[in-house]
XYZ file of C-alpha atoms in Angstrom:
297
model
C 72.514 105.556 47.553
C 69.079 105.292 46.373
C 66.441 102.276 45.103
C 66.644 103.844 41.432
C 70.670 104.028 41.056
C 71.157 100.696 42.829
C 69.445 99.207 40.537
C 70.171 97.771 36.838
C 70.226 100.391 33.796
C 67.828 99.742 31.352
C 68.922 100.105 28.113
C 67.329 98.761 24.418
C 70.683 97.804 22.233
C 70.020 98.488 18.634
C 72.518 97.204 16.508
C 73.454 98.303 13.367
C 74.611 96.560 9.856
C 76.005 92.497 9.678
C 74.113 91.387 12.602
C 71.453 89.577 10.602
C 70.738 85.946 12.480
C 69.931 84.605 8.701
C 66.574 84.361 7.560
C 64.027 81.077 8.456
C 64.735 80.415 11.804
C 62.242 79.439 14.281
C 61.059 82.238 16.251
C 62.475 80.026 19.490
C 65.485 80.158 18.475
C 65.632 83.654 17.265
C 65.257 84.995 20.659
C 68.471 83.304 22.230
C 70.024 84.842 19.719
C 68.283 87.703 20.633
C 69.177 87.386 24.358
C 72.891 85.968 24.039
C 73.500 89.662 21.767
C 72.142 91.463 24.524
C 73.536 89.916 27.133
C 76.784 91.058 24.543
C 76.349 94.326 24.452
C 75.361 94.672 28.502
C 79.138 93.183 29.105
C 80.817 95.564 26.508
C 78.984 98.540 28.585
C 79.963 97.518 31.764
C 83.978 96.602 30.822
C 83.912 100.470 29.685
C 81.942 101.064 33.509
C 84.441 98.951 35.499
C 81.068 97.590 37.069
C 79.655 93.715 36.511
C 77.357 93.120 33.991
C 74.425 92.485 36.318
C 74.304 95.944 36.827
C 73.335 96.266 32.626
C 69.933 95.223 31.991
C 69.769 95.150 28.297
C 66.938 93.938 25.515
C 68.622 93.632 22.019
C 66.258 95.385 19.519
C 66.708 92.714 16.206
C 65.128 94.337 13.232
C 68.008 93.118 10.197
C 65.309 90.429 9.381
C 62.284 93.103 8.579
C 65.017 93.970 5.888
C 65.284 92.545 1.741
C 68.471 94.598 0.671
C 68.439 94.397 -2.829
C 70.780 92.864 -5.481
C 74.423 94.797 -4.637
C 75.933 91.505 -5.554
C 78.509 91.387 -8.703
C 76.775 92.229 -12.066
C 78.090 92.689 -15.154
C 81.297 94.891 -14.078
C 82.884 92.321 -11.949
C 81.828 92.860 -8.623
C 83.601 97.203 -8.910
C 79.996 98.067 -9.667
C 76.821 97.789 -7.759
C 73.967 96.180 -9.154
C 71.347 98.889 -6.950
C 71.523 101.848 -8.786
C 70.034 102.978 -4.693
C 73.358 101.598 -2.993
C 75.539 102.891 -5.453
C 74.361 106.436 -5.503
C 75.054 105.752 -1.276
C 78.474 104.472 -2.194
C 78.986 107.284 -4.301
C 77.355 110.452 -1.638
C 79.345 108.616 0.938
C 82.925 108.957 -1.173
C 82.166 112.372 -1.581
C 81.693 113.543 1.966
C 85.011 111.359 2.319
C 86.320 113.715 -0.306
C 87.413 110.975 -2.850
C 89.886 111.751 -5.235
C 87.993 112.556 -9.378
C 91.320 110.389 -10.919
C 90.022 107.779 -8.359
C 86.285 107.730 -9.289
C 84.770 106.803 -12.570
C 84.351 109.954 -14.446
C 81.838 112.533 -12.228
C 79.242 110.346 -11.624
C 79.910 106.699 -10.801
C 82.491 105.844 -8.181
C 83.396 101.935 -8.209
C 83.888 99.626 -5.402
C 87.339 98.217 -5.805
C 88.772 101.637 -6.381
C 87.066 103.179 -3.021
C 88.113 100.143 -1.194
C 91.206 100.554 -1.767
C 91.639 104.681 -1.466
C 89.561 103.842 1.618
C 91.869 101.733 3.477
C 94.709 104.028 2.290
C 93.211 107.210 4.567
C 91.841 105.324 7.082
C 94.687 103.280 7.734
C 92.615 100.457 7.417
C 93.039 96.912 6.576
C 92.307 97.094 2.700
C 90.992 92.599 2.804
C 87.678 92.962 4.916
C 86.757 96.897 3.442
C 85.582 95.635 0.214
C 82.660 93.322 1.862
C 82.008 95.548 4.563
C 81.137 98.194 1.749
C 78.876 95.829 -0.030
C 77.134 95.100 2.852
C 76.482 98.510 4.087
C 74.890 100.184 1.360
C 72.957 96.943 0.573
C 71.539 97.258 3.930
C 71.214 101.070 4.418
C 69.463 101.026 0.531
C 67.255 98.550 1.897
C 65.986 100.307 4.504
C 65.886 104.170 2.927
C 64.163 103.019 -0.135
C 61.070 104.999 0.053
C 59.523 106.013 3.008
C 56.725 104.423 3.086
C 58.282 100.476 1.374
C 56.934 97.991 4.591
C 60.377 96.848 5.207
C 61.475 100.074 6.625
C 57.906 100.253 8.256
C 58.497 96.602 9.563
C 61.928 97.474 11.176
C 61.036 100.833 12.860
C 57.617 99.370 13.947
C 60.193 96.610 15.093
C 62.386 98.602 17.384
C 59.773 100.730 18.640
C 57.986 97.612 19.713
C 60.952 96.783 22.040
C 61.091 99.718 23.681
C 57.604 99.798 24.175
C 58.276 96.515 25.981
C 61.365 96.886 27.821
C 60.758 100.688 28.985
C 64.831 101.286 29.520
C 65.866 104.356 30.326
C 68.693 103.954 27.878
C 68.409 103.896 23.664
C 72.157 103.054 22.308
C 71.523 102.936 19.155
C 75.169 102.229 16.705
C 75.371 103.039 13.093
C 72.385 102.239 10.937
C 70.178 101.659 14.317
C 70.598 104.620 14.456
C 68.739 106.370 11.685
C 66.264 103.583 12.354
C 65.728 104.060 16.466
C 65.656 107.978 15.354
C 63.323 107.827 13.381
C 61.109 105.333 15.438
C 61.604 107.555 18.769
C 59.408 110.013 16.109
C 57.155 107.613 14.541
C 56.056 107.252 18.396
C 56.663 110.259 20.675
C 55.384 108.463 24.175
C 58.350 105.967 24.055
C 60.185 108.535 25.379
C 63.819 107.535 26.762
C 65.733 109.874 28.932
C 68.823 109.348 26.798
C 69.432 108.120 23.037
C 72.619 107.954 22.477
C 73.990 107.372 19.000
C 77.421 105.215 18.199
C 79.152 106.254 14.940
C 76.222 107.193 12.799
C 75.865 108.224 9.511
C 72.643 109.772 9.977
C 73.970 113.212 9.167
C 75.117 111.905 5.601
C 73.882 114.031 2.413
C 71.553 112.822 -0.106
C 71.140 109.076 0.840
C 70.447 109.223 4.615
C 70.156 113.108 5.924
C 67.124 113.800 3.115
C 65.451 111.026 3.210
C 64.829 110.687 6.428
C 61.677 110.940 8.389
C 60.689 113.596 9.885
C 62.257 115.340 6.898
C 64.730 117.928 7.871
C 63.245 121.359 7.306
C 64.893 124.904 6.884
C 64.680 128.316 7.704
C 65.224 130.888 4.851
C 67.857 129.994 3.377
C 69.214 127.833 6.484
C 70.870 124.761 6.193
C 68.075 122.550 6.442
C 68.130 120.818 10.020
C 66.961 117.160 11.669
C 63.924 117.410 14.380
C 65.302 116.985 17.521
C 63.972 113.924 19.486
C 59.807 114.636 20.652
C 59.135 114.475 24.932
C 62.187 116.144 25.947
C 64.459 112.933 25.193
C 68.294 113.915 25.795
C 70.464 113.113 22.962
C 74.126 112.615 23.656
C 75.917 111.369 19.672
C 80.316 109.844 19.838
C 81.736 109.572 16.972
C 85.369 108.328 16.329
C 87.359 110.155 13.969
C 88.726 107.207 12.329
C 84.810 105.573 11.935
C 84.430 105.883 7.912
C 80.527 105.431 8.913
C 80.398 108.351 10.933
C 80.443 111.217 8.345
C 80.044 114.357 8.029
C 82.093 114.859 11.806
C 79.473 117.206 14.226
C 75.880 115.730 14.181
C 75.126 118.465 16.412
C 75.463 120.222 13.147
C 72.865 119.007 11.937
C 70.725 117.972 14.089
C 68.244 120.517 16.968
C 68.825 118.993 20.525
C 71.727 116.876 20.773
C 73.349 117.746 23.862
C 76.402 116.773 23.927
C 78.889 116.113 20.151
C 81.936 113.794 21.272
C 84.311 112.965 19.062
C 86.455 110.154 20.642
C 89.365 107.595 19.285
C 88.482 104.277 20.239
C 89.231 101.870 17.464
C 91.742 99.474 16.910
C 92.361 100.033 12.823
C 91.343 96.374 11.875
C 88.157 96.544 13.883
C 86.556 100.160 12.674
C 83.543 101.148 13.403
C 82.611 98.375 15.715
C 80.407 98.420 18.125
C 82.098 96.699 20.890
C 85.134 99.523 20.593
C 82.163 102.527 21.058
C 80.342 100.399 23.881
C 83.914 100.305 25.978
C 85.072 103.286 25.416
C 85.950 106.207 28.078
C 83.545 108.419 26.203
C 80.463 105.616 26.586
C 81.468 105.250 30.343
C 81.470 108.668 30.981
C 78.233 109.426 29.419
C 75.915 106.812 31.245
C 77.642 106.655 34.827
C 75.257 109.121 35.949
C 72.270 106.441 35.385
C 73.978 104.432 37.268
C 74.772 106.386 40.484
C 78.474 105.763 39.846
């Protein structure tokens, strides 16, 4: 075994939604929480690989504190619609992509939150209770990041992720959910970073109108062909993993929409009550098979 394969695998983990440490916490405490998150991701990856957690040298790119989600709380509709227009647009586009029947939608334009959550639970055999909270939070955080290409929040989040990658110099960047969008833009904004592998998990990068069409760099098309997103600069290998039961990872088949994806896996990994959770993706056999060569196993 060479010294490279014997040494720990350096990764940077880029989180998705539901990862805020809260506001106003001291920097020292933030670093403690970041270290705890990094250790948790290392343990999950190591468990899937069947190696000691010491074999994974992880840093955690924390950007949630850079975003200020818009007002997606209950409004005049009693919580049935999202107050933030962009968050509501994200909900509508997401519902249409999943094939929400017209009878569940409100007319032809606006999808009610509770009706969508109930239908989503039936469609994917999920627990309905937490779905409304999850849907509301996801739309709010995605809207907070994608509101404008030059929004200070978006730039700050992207630059924070880029800074952690530059500092840790990982061979692999592992990005989950919204984190795959932030990391994709960070790697394009800083082509000098050049990790060997970009591993996206449960990614909504191809969601039309509200994610795909708002990306920086913008997708491009030749003639009348379907627009395609750019591959990664610097020869970075890109592997995507999506659970077919994950309603966030839509539309399926990310390689249909982006250049440069080496492998595009569809793997059933999630328990019904823990859909879209990062730890399921980190521990799954497909993730382990993707990372094993970088550990020499």
